[in-house]
Coordinates of C-alpha atoms in Angstrom, one line a residue:
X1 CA 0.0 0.0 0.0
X2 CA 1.5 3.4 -1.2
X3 CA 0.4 7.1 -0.7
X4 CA -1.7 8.0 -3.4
X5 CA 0.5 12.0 -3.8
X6 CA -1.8 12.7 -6.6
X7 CA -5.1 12.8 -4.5
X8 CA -2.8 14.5 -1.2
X9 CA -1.5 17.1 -3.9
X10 CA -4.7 18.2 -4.9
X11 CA -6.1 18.5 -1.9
X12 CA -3.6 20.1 0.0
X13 CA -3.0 22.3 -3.7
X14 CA -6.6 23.8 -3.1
X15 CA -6.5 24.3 0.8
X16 CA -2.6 25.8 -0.3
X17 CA -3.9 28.4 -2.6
X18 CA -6.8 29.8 -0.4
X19 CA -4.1 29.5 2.5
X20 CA -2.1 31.7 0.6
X21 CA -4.7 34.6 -0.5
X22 CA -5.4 34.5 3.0
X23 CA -2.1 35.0 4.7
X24 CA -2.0 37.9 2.0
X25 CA -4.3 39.2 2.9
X26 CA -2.8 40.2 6.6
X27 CA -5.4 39.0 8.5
X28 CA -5.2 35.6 9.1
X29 CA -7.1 35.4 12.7
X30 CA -10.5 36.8 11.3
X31 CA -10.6 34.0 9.1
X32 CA -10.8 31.3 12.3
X33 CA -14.4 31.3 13.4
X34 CA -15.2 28.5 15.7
X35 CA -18.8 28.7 15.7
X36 CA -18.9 28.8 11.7
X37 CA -16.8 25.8 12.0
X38 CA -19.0 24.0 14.5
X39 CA -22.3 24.8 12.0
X40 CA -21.1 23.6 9.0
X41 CA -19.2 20.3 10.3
X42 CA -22.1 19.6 12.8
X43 CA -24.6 20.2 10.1
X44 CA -23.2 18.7 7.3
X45 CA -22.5 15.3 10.0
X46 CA -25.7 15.9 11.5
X47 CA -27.5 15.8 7.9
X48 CA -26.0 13.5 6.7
X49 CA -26.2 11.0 9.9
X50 CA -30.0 11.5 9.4
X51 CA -29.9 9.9 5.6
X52 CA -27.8 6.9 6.4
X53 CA -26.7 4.9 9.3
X54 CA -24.4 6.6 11.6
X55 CA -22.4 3.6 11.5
X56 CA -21.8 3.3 7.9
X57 CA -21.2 7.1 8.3
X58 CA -18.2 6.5 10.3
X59 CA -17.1 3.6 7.8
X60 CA -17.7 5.4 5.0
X61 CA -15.0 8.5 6.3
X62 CA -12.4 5.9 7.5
X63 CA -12.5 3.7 4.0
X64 CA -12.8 7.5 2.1
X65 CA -9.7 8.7 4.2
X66 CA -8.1 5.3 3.1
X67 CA -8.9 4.8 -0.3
X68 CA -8.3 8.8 -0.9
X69 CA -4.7 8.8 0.5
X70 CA -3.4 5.1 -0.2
X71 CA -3.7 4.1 -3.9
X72 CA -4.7 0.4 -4.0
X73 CA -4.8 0.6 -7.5
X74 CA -3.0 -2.2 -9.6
X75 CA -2.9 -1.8 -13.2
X76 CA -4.2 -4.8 -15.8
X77 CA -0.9 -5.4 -16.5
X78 CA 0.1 -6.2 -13.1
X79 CA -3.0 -8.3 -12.1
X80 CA -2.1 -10.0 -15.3
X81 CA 1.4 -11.1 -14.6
X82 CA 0.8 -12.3 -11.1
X83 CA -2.3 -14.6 -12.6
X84 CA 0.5 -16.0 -15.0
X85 CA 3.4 -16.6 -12.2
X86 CA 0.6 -18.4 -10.0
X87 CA -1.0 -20.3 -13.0
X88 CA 2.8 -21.7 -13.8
X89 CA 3.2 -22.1 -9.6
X90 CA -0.3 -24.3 -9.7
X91 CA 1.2 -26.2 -13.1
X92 CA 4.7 -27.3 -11.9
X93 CA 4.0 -27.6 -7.8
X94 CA 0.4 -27.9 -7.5
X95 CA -2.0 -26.1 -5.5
X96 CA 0.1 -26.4 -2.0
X97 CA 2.9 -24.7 -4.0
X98 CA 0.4 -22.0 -4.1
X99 CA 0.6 -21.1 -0.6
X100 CA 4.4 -20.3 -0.2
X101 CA 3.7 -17.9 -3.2
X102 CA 3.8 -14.4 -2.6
X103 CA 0.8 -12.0 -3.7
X104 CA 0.1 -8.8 -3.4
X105 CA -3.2 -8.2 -4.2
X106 CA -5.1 -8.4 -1.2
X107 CA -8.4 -10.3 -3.4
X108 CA -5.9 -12.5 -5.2
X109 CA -4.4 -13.8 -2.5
X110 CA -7.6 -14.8 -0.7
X111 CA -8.2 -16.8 -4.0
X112 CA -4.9 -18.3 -3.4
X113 CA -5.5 -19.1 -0.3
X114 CA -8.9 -20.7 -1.6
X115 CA -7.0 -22.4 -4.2
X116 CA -4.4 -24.1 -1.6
X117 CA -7.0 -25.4 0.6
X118 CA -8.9 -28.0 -2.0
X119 CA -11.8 -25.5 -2.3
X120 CA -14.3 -26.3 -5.6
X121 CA -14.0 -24.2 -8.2
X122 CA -17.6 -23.4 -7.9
X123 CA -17.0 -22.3 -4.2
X124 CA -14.6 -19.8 -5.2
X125 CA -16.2 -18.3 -7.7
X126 CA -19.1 -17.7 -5.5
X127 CA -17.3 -16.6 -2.7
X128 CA -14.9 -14.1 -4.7
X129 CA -18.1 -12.9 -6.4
X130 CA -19.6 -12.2 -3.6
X131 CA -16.6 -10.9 -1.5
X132 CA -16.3 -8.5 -5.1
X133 CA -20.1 -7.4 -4.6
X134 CA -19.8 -6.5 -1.3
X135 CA -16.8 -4.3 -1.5
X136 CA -17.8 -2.8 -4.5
X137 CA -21.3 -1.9 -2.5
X138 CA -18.9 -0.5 0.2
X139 CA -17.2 2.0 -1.9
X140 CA -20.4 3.3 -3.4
X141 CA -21.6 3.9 0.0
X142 CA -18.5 5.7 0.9
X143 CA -19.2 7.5 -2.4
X144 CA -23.0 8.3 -1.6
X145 CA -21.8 9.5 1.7
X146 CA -19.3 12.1 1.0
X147 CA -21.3 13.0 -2.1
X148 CA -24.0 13.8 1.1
X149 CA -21.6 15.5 3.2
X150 CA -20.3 17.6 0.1
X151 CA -23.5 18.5 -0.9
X152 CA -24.7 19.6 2.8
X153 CA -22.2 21.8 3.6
X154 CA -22.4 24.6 1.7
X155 CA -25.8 24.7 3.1
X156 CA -25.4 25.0 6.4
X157 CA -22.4 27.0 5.1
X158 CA -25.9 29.3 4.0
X159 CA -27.3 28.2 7.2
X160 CA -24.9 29.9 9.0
X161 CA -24.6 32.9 6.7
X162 CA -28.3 34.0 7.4
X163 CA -28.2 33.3 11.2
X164 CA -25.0 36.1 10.9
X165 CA -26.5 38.4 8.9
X166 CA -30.3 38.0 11.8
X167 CA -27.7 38.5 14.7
X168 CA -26.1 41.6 13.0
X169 CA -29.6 43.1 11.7
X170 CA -30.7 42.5 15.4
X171 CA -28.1 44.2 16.9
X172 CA -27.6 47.1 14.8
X173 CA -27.4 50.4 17.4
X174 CA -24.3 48.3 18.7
X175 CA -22.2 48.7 16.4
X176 CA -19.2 46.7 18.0
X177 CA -21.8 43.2 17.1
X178 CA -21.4 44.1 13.8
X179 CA -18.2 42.6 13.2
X180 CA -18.4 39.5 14.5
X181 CA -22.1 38.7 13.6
X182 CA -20.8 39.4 9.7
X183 CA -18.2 37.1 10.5
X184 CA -19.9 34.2 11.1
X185 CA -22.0 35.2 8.3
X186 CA -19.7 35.2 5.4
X187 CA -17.1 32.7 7.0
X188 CA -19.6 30.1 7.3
X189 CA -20.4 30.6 3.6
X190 CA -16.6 30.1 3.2
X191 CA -16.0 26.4 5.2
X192 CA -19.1 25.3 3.8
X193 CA -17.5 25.9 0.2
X194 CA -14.0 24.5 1.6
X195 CA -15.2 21.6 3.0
X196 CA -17.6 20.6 -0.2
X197 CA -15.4 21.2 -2.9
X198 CA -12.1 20.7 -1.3
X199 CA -12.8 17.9 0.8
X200 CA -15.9 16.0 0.6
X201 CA -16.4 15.8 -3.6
X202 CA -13.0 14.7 -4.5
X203 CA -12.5 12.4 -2.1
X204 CA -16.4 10.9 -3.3

């Protein structure tokens, strides 16, 4: 398992660039707001807790993490080669020459495995199949969910916005409430946009 840089790069690439305008800018503590934070994260969480299960929730952001930041991908090529060295393996030693092979794909080696311990063909094509299904039904889950999570947070990003702009219009012969009314109001607008299209979506 490697570090997928491409995926890190262009995440980090996006958070680097606002980063940057920002510490331009001079005024890098306004942009930390803790309670736009809180109502975009807890929203977007909350939202999208309420459309799935909160424990495929969890799953889903571990396995997005994962498959985001450690490519598991093998090319044809590769998956190729290795069914060629184990087919000659199986040809000149037999299926128990199979186990002391090494593999590194993780679903190939189960088959191995399969293959070493006298299972029926028809048993491992069912069980592969099905172990294929499953963890294909996984990753579209993950997908759904951060698909959920990227589409909820720039509403509560909105959310947050008009509960600024309510405080500051309520509040207006103070004028020191101003300030940090309009700043939960356009920053929330901000980490909901962050989190959707720098986070959430690529990672789905």
């Amino acid at each position: 398992m490697r570090m997928d840089f491409a995926t890190i790069g262009g995440i980090f690439a996006g958070l680097f660039v606002v980063g940057l305008a920002i510490a331009m800018s001079g005024a890098v503590a306004i942009f930390f707001n803790m309670p736009s934070f809180l109502i975009v994260i807890g929203g977007a969480i909350s939202a999208t807790v309420l459309r799935f299960p909160i424990d495929e929730v969890f799953a889903a952001l571990a396995t997005g993490a994962k498959t985001a930041f450690f490519d598991h991908r093998k090319s044809p090529g590769d998956i190729l080669e290795e069914l060629r060295t184990l087919a000659q393996i199986s040809r000149r030693q037999g299926p128990m020459g199979l186990e002391r092979a090494p593999v590194s794909d993780p679903f190939l080696a189960r088959g191995k495995q399969m293959i070493a311990d006298g299972l029926s063909t028809e048993h491992l094509r069912t069980q592969l199949t099905r172990e294929r299904e499953l963890e294909i039904q996984r990753l579209v889950d993950g997908e759904k969910i951060f698909r959920a999570i990227g589409e909820a947070a720039p509403a509560f990003g909105m959310i947050g916005t008009i509960v600024g702009l309510v405080k500051m219009l309520s509040t207006m012969e103070d004028p020191s409430t101003i300030g940090p009314a309009m700043a939960i109001a356009l920053l929330t607008t901000l980490y909901g946009a962050l989190v959707a299209y720098a986070v959430a979506l690529p990672i789905a």
